[in-house]
Coordinates of C-alpha atoms in Angstrom, one line a residue:
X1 CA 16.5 -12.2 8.9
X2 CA 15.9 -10.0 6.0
X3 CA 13.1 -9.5 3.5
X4 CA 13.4 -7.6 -0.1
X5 CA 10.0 -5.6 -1.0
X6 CA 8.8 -5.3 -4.4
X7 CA 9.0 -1.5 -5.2
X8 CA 8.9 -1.6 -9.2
X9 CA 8.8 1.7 -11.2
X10 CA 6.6 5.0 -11.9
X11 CA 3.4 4.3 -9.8
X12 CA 1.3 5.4 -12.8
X13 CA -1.9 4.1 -11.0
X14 CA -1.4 6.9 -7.9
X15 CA -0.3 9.9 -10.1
X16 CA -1.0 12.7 -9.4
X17 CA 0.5 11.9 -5.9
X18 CA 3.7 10.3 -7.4
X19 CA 4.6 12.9 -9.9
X20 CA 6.0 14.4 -6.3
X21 CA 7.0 11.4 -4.6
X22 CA 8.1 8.0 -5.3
X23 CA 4.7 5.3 -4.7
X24 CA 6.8 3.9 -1.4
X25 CA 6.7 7.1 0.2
X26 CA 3.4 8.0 -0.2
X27 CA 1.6 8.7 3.1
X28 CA -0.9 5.8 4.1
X29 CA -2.7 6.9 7.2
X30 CA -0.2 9.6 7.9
X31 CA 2.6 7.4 7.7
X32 CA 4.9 6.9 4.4
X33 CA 3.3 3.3 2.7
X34 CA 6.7 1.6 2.6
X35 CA 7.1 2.2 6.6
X36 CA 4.0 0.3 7.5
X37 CA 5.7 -2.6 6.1
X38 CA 8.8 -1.8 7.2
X39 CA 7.9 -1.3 10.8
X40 CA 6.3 -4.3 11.0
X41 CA 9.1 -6.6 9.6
X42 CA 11.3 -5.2 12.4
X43 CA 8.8 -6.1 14.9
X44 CA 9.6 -9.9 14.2
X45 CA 13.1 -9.6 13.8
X46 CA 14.0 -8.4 10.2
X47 CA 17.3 -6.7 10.6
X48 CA 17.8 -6.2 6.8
X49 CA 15.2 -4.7 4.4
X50 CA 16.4 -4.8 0.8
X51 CA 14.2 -2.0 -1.6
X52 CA 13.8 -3.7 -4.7
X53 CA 13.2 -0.6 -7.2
X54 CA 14.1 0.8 -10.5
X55 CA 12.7 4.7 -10.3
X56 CA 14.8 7.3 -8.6
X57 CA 15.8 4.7 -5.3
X58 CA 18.3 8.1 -4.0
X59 CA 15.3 9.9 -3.4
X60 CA 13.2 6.7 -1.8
X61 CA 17.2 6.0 0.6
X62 CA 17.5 9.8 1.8
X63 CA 14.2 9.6 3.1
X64 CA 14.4 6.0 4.7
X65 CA 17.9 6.8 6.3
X66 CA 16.6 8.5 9.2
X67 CA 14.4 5.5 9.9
X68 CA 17.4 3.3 9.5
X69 CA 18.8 5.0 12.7
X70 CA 15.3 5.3 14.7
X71 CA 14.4 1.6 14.2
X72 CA 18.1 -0.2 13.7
X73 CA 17.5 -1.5 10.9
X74 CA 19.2 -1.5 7.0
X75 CA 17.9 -0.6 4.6
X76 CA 19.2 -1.0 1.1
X77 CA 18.2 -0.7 -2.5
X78 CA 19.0 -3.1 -5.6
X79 CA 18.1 -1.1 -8.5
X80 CA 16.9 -2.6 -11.8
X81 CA 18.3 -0.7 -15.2
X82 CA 14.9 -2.9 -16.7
X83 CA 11.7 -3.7 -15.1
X84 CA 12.4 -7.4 -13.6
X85 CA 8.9 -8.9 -13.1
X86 CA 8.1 -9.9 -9.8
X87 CA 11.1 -12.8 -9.8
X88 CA 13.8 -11.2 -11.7
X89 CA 14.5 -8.5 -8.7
X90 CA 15.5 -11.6 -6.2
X91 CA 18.0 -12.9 -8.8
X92 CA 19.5 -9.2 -9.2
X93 CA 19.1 -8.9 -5.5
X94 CA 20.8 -12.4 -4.7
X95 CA 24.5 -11.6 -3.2
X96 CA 22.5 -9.4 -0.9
X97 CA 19.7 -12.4 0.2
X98 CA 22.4 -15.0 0.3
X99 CA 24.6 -14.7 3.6
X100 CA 25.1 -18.5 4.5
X101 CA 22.8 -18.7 7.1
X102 CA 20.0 -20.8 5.2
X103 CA 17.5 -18.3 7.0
X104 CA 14.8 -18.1 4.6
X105 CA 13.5 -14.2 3.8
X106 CA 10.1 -12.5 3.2
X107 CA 9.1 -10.9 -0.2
X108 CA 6.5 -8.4 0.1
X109 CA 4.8 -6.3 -2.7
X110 CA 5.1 -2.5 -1.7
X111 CA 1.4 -1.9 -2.7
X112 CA -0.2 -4.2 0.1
X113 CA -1.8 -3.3 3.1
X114 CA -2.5 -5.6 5.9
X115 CA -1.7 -6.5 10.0
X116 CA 1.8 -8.2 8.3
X117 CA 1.2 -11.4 10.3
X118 CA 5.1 -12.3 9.8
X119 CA 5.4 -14.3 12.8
X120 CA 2.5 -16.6 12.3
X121 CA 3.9 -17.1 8.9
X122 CA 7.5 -17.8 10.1
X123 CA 6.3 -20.4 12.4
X124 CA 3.9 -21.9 9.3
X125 CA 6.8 -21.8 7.1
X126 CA 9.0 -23.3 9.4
X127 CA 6.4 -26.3 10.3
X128 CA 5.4 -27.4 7.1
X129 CA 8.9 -28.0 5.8
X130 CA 8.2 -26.9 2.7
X131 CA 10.4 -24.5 -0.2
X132 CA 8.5 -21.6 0.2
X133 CA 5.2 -20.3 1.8
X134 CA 2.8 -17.6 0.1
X135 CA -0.1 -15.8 2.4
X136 CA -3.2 -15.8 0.9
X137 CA -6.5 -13.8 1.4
X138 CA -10.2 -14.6 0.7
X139 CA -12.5 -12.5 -2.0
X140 CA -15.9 -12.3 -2.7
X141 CA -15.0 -12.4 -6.7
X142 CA -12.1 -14.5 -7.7
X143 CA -13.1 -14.6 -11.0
X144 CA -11.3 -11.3 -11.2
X145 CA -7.7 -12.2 -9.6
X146 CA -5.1 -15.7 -9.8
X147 CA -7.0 -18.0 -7.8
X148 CA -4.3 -20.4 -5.6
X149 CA -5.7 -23.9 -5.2
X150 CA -4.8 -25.5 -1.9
X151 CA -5.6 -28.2 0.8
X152 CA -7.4 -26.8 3.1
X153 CA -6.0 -28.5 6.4
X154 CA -2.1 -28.8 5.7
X155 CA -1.7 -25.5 3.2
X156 CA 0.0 -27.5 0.1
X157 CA -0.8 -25.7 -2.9
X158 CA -2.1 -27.7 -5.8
X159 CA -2.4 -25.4 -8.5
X160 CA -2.8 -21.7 -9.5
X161 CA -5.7 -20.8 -12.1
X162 CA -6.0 -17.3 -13.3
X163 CA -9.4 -15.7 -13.3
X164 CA -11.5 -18.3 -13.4
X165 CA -14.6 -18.7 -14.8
X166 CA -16.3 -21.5 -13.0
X167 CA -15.7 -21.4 -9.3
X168 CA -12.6 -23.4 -7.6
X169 CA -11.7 -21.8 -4.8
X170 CA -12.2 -18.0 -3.2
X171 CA -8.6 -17.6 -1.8
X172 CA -5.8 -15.3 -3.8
X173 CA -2.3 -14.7 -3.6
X174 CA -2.0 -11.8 -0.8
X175 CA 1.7 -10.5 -2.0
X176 CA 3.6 -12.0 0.6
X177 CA 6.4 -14.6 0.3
X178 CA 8.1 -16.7 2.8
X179 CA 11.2 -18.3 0.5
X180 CA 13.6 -20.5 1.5
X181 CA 17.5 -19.9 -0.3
X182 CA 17.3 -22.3 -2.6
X183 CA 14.4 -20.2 -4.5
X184 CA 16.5 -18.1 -6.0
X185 CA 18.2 -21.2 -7.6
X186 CA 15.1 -21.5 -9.6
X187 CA 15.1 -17.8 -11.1
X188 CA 16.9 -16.2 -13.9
X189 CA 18.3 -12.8 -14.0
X190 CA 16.0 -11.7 -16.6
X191 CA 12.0 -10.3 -16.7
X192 CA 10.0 -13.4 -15.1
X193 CA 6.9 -13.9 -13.0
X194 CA 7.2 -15.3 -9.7
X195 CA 3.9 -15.7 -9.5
X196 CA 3.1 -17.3 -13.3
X197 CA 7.0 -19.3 -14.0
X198 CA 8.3 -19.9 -10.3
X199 CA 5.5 -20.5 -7.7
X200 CA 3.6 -23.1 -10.1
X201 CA 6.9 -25.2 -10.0
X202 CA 7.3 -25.2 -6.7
X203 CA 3.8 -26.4 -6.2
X204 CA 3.7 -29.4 -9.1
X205 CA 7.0 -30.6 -6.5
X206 CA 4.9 -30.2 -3.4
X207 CA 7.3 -28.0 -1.9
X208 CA 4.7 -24.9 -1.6
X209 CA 2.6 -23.6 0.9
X210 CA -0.4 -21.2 1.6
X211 CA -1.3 -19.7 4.7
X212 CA -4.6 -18.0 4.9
X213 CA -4.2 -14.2 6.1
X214 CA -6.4 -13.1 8.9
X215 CA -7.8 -9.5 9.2
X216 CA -8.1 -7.3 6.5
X217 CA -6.4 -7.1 2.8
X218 CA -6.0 -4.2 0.4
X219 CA -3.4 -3.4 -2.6
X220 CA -3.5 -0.1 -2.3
X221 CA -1.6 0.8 -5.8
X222 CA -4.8 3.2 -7.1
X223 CA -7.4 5.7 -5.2
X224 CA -10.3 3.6 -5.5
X225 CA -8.7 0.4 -3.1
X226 CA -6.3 3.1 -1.4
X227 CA -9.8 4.4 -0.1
X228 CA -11.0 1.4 0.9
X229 CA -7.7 0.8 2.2
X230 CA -7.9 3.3 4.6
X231 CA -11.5 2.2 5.8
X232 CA -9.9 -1.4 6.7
X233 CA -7.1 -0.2 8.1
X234 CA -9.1 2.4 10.4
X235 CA -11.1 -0.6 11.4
X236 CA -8.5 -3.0 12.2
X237 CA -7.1 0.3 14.2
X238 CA -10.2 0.7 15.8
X239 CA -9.7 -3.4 17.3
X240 CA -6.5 -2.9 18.2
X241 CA -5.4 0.3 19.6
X242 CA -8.5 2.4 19.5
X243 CA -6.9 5.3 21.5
X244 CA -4.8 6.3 18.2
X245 CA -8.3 7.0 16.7
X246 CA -9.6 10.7 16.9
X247 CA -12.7 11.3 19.2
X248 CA -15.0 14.1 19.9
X249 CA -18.5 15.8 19.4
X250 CA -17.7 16.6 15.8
X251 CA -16.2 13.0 15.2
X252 CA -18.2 10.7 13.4
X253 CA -17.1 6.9 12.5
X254 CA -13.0 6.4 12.5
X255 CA -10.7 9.4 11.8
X256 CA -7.0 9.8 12.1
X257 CA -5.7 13.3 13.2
X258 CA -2.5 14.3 13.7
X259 CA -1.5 16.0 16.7
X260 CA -0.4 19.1 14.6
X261 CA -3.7 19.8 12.4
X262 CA -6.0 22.0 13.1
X263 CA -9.8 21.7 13.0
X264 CA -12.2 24.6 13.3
X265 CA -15.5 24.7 15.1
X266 CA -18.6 22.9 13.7
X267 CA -17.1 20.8 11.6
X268 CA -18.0 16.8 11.3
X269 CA -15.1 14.8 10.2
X270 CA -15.6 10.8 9.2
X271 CA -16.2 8.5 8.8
X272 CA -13.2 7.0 7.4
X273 CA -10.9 10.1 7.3
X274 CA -7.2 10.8 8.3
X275 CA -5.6 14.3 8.5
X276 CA -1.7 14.9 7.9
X277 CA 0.4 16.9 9.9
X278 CA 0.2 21.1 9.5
X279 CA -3.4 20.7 8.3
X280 CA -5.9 23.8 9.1
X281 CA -9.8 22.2 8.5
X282 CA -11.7 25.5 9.6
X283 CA -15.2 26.2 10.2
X284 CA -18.3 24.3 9.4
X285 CA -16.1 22.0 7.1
X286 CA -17.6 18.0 6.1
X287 CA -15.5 15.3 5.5
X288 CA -15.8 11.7 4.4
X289 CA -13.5 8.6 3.3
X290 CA -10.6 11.0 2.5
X291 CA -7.0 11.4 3.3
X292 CA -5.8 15.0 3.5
X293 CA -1.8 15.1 3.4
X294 CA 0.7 17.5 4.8
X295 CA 0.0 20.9 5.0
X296 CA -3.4 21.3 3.3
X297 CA -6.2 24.1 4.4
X298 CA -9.5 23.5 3.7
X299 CA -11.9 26.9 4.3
X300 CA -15.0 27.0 5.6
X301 CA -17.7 25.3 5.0
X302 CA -16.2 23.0 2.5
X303 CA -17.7 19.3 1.8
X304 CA -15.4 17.0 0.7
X305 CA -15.9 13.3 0.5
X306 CA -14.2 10.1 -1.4
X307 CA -11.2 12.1 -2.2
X308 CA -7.2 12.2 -1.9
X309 CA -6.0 16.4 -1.5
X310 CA -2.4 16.1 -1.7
X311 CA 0.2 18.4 0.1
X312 CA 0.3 21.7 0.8
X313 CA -3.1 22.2 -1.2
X314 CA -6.2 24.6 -0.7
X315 CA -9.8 24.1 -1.0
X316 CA -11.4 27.3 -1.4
X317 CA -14.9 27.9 1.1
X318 CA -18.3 26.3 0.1
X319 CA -16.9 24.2 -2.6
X320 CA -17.3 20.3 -3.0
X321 CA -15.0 17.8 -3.9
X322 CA -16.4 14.2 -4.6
X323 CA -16.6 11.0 -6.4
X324 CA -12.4 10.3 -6.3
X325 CA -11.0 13.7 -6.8
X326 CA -7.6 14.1 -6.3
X327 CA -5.3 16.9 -6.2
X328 CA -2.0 16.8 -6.7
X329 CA 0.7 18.5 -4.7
X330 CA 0.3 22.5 -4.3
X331 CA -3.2 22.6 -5.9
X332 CA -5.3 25.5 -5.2
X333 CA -9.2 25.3 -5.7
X334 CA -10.9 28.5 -5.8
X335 CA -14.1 29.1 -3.6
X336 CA -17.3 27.7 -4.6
X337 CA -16.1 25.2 -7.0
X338 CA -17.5 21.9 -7.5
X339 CA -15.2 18.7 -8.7
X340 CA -16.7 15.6 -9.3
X341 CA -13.5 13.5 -9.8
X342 CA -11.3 16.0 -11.1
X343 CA -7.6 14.6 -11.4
X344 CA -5.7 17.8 -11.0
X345 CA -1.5 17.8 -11.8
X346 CA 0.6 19.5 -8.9
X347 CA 0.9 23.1 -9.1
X348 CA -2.8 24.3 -10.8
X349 CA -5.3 26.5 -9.4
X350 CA -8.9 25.5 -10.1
X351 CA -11.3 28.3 -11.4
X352 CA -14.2 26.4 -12.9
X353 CA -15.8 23.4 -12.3
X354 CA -15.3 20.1 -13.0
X355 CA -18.3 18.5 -13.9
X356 CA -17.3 14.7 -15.0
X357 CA -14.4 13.0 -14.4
X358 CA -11.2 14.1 -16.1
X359 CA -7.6 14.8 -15.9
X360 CA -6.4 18.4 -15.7
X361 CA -2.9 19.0 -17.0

């Protein structure tokens, strides 16, 4: 089987973090984004995974190549000169989908965070009969996303009505494709939406189906919901395979530690945290709903809560960082500073406050 995930372009919504990286291979709960999804497609069989992208896809390959060996799987890229939409990357992508084997393939948007219930959706797909099958998750307000129309006991979609006003249904498109072949007869090799032009004709022939996702849902494409992310994703850790989950007398909530980070005494880390490899936390140090990457040290008696510090950065003693901060790569912030959602460019040090949200060049 293989599957082709929707990488796109800059990740404007996550700089500072992808002024240093490309979005795929920013760390997710210690682990690059694009290999949760990965991973998970190889669990049920995916032995090609096809990087749809169209900003710097050498550096995005070099990285994934050692992967390619560890998990036996391919990985390729098809590389768009324009941006493609979310439909025009499977018709640039097609001589690599096609193989003859009338297998249909998953599409996945790179941004999306869930338990990837692939094989429930494979065996969905494959009993309704259907063209193609799209996952979709439950909101509390729909009025702010696509809401997909469906029957509720066999899946077939009726319509699709974006951001509704008055209330028809609470379920949205999740990101996640099941498509057979004869899909990509319907797409042009030009910008298009799958979700506006190609899914709505699939459905008005009765050849489309939604399943709804269970567990958790998050696109994690900006700090706010990759925040949130992280909480659901701890959680659904915490269900599954609790023993991945730091614990301890200075452990509060869920927290993910590496095995190579280093926390100091008195400190009380969570909830809703994870710590990257190399990381030095020393004494007396609070932290909350953050993710601390590679190679950070944070001094003593720092507080620092609803945050992203990127790699190799410092946070000076006694300062607090709060209220979505987040550093780029290499930042230094000097002791006793205060940022309340400071957006600070790789490579700065910090001297003075930051007293409302802003964007330090």
């Amino acid at each position: 089987m293989k599957a082709l995930i929707l990488v796109g372009g800059f990740g404007t919504r996550l700089r500072p973090l992808t002024l240093s990286v490309p979005k795929p291979l920013v760390e997710f709960a210690n682990k690059p984004m694009i290999l949760h999804q990965i991973e998970a497609l190889k669990a049920v069989g995916v032995t090609e995974v096809i990087l749809a992208i169209n900003y710097q896809p050498e550096v995005v390959l070099n990285f994934l190549k050692e992967f390619e060996a560890k998990l036996g799987i391919t990985i390729s890229c098809s590389q768009e000169k324009e941006p493609l939409g979310t439909a025009g990357p499977l018709a640039l992508a097609r001589d690599k989908l096609i193989d003859g084997s009338g297998e249909p393939f998953f599409v996945l948007n790179s941004d999306v965070i869930c338990e990837y219930p692939f094989k429930e959706m494979f065996e969905f797909h494959k009993g309704h009969g259907g063209e193609a099958s799209i996952m979709v998750t439950k909101v509390d307000e729909p009025s702010k996303y696509g809401v997909v129309v469906m029957e509720e006991t066999t899946g077939k979609v009726d319509k699709f009505v974006e951001k509704p006003k008055l209330f028809v249904g609470n379920k949205i498109n999740a990101g996640i494709y099941l498509l057979n072949p004869s899909v990509l007869n319907r797409i042009e090799l030009k910008p298009t939406s799958i979700e506006k032009e190609i899914f709505p004709k699939i459905a008005a022939e009765e050849k489309l189906y939604a399943m709804v996702l269970p567990g958790f849902w998050m696109d994690i494409g900006q700090p706010r919901d990759y925040i949130e992310g992280l909480r659901l994703y701890l959680d659904a850790l915490r269900k599954k395979s609790s023993t991945k989950l730091a614990t301890g007398p200075h452990i509060v909530g869920n927290v993910l530690v590496h095995e190579s980070a280093k926390i100091g005494e008195g400190c009380l880390i969570g909830p809703d945290v994870a710590i990257g490899p190399g990381c030095v936390v020393e004494a007396g140090v609070r932290l909350s709903r953050c993710t601390v990457m590679r190679g950070v040290r944070i001094k003593q008696h720092t507080c620092i809560s609803s945050s992203i510090i990127g790699w190799h950065s410092t946070v000076g003693q006694w300062a607090r960082v709060e209220n979505m901060t987040i550093l780029g790569e290499d930042v230094h912030v000097c002791d006793e500073i205060y940022s309340n959602g400071g957006v600070i460019l790789p490579h700065k040090e910090i001297k003075s406050s930051i007293l409302k949200p802003e964007i330090v060049m």
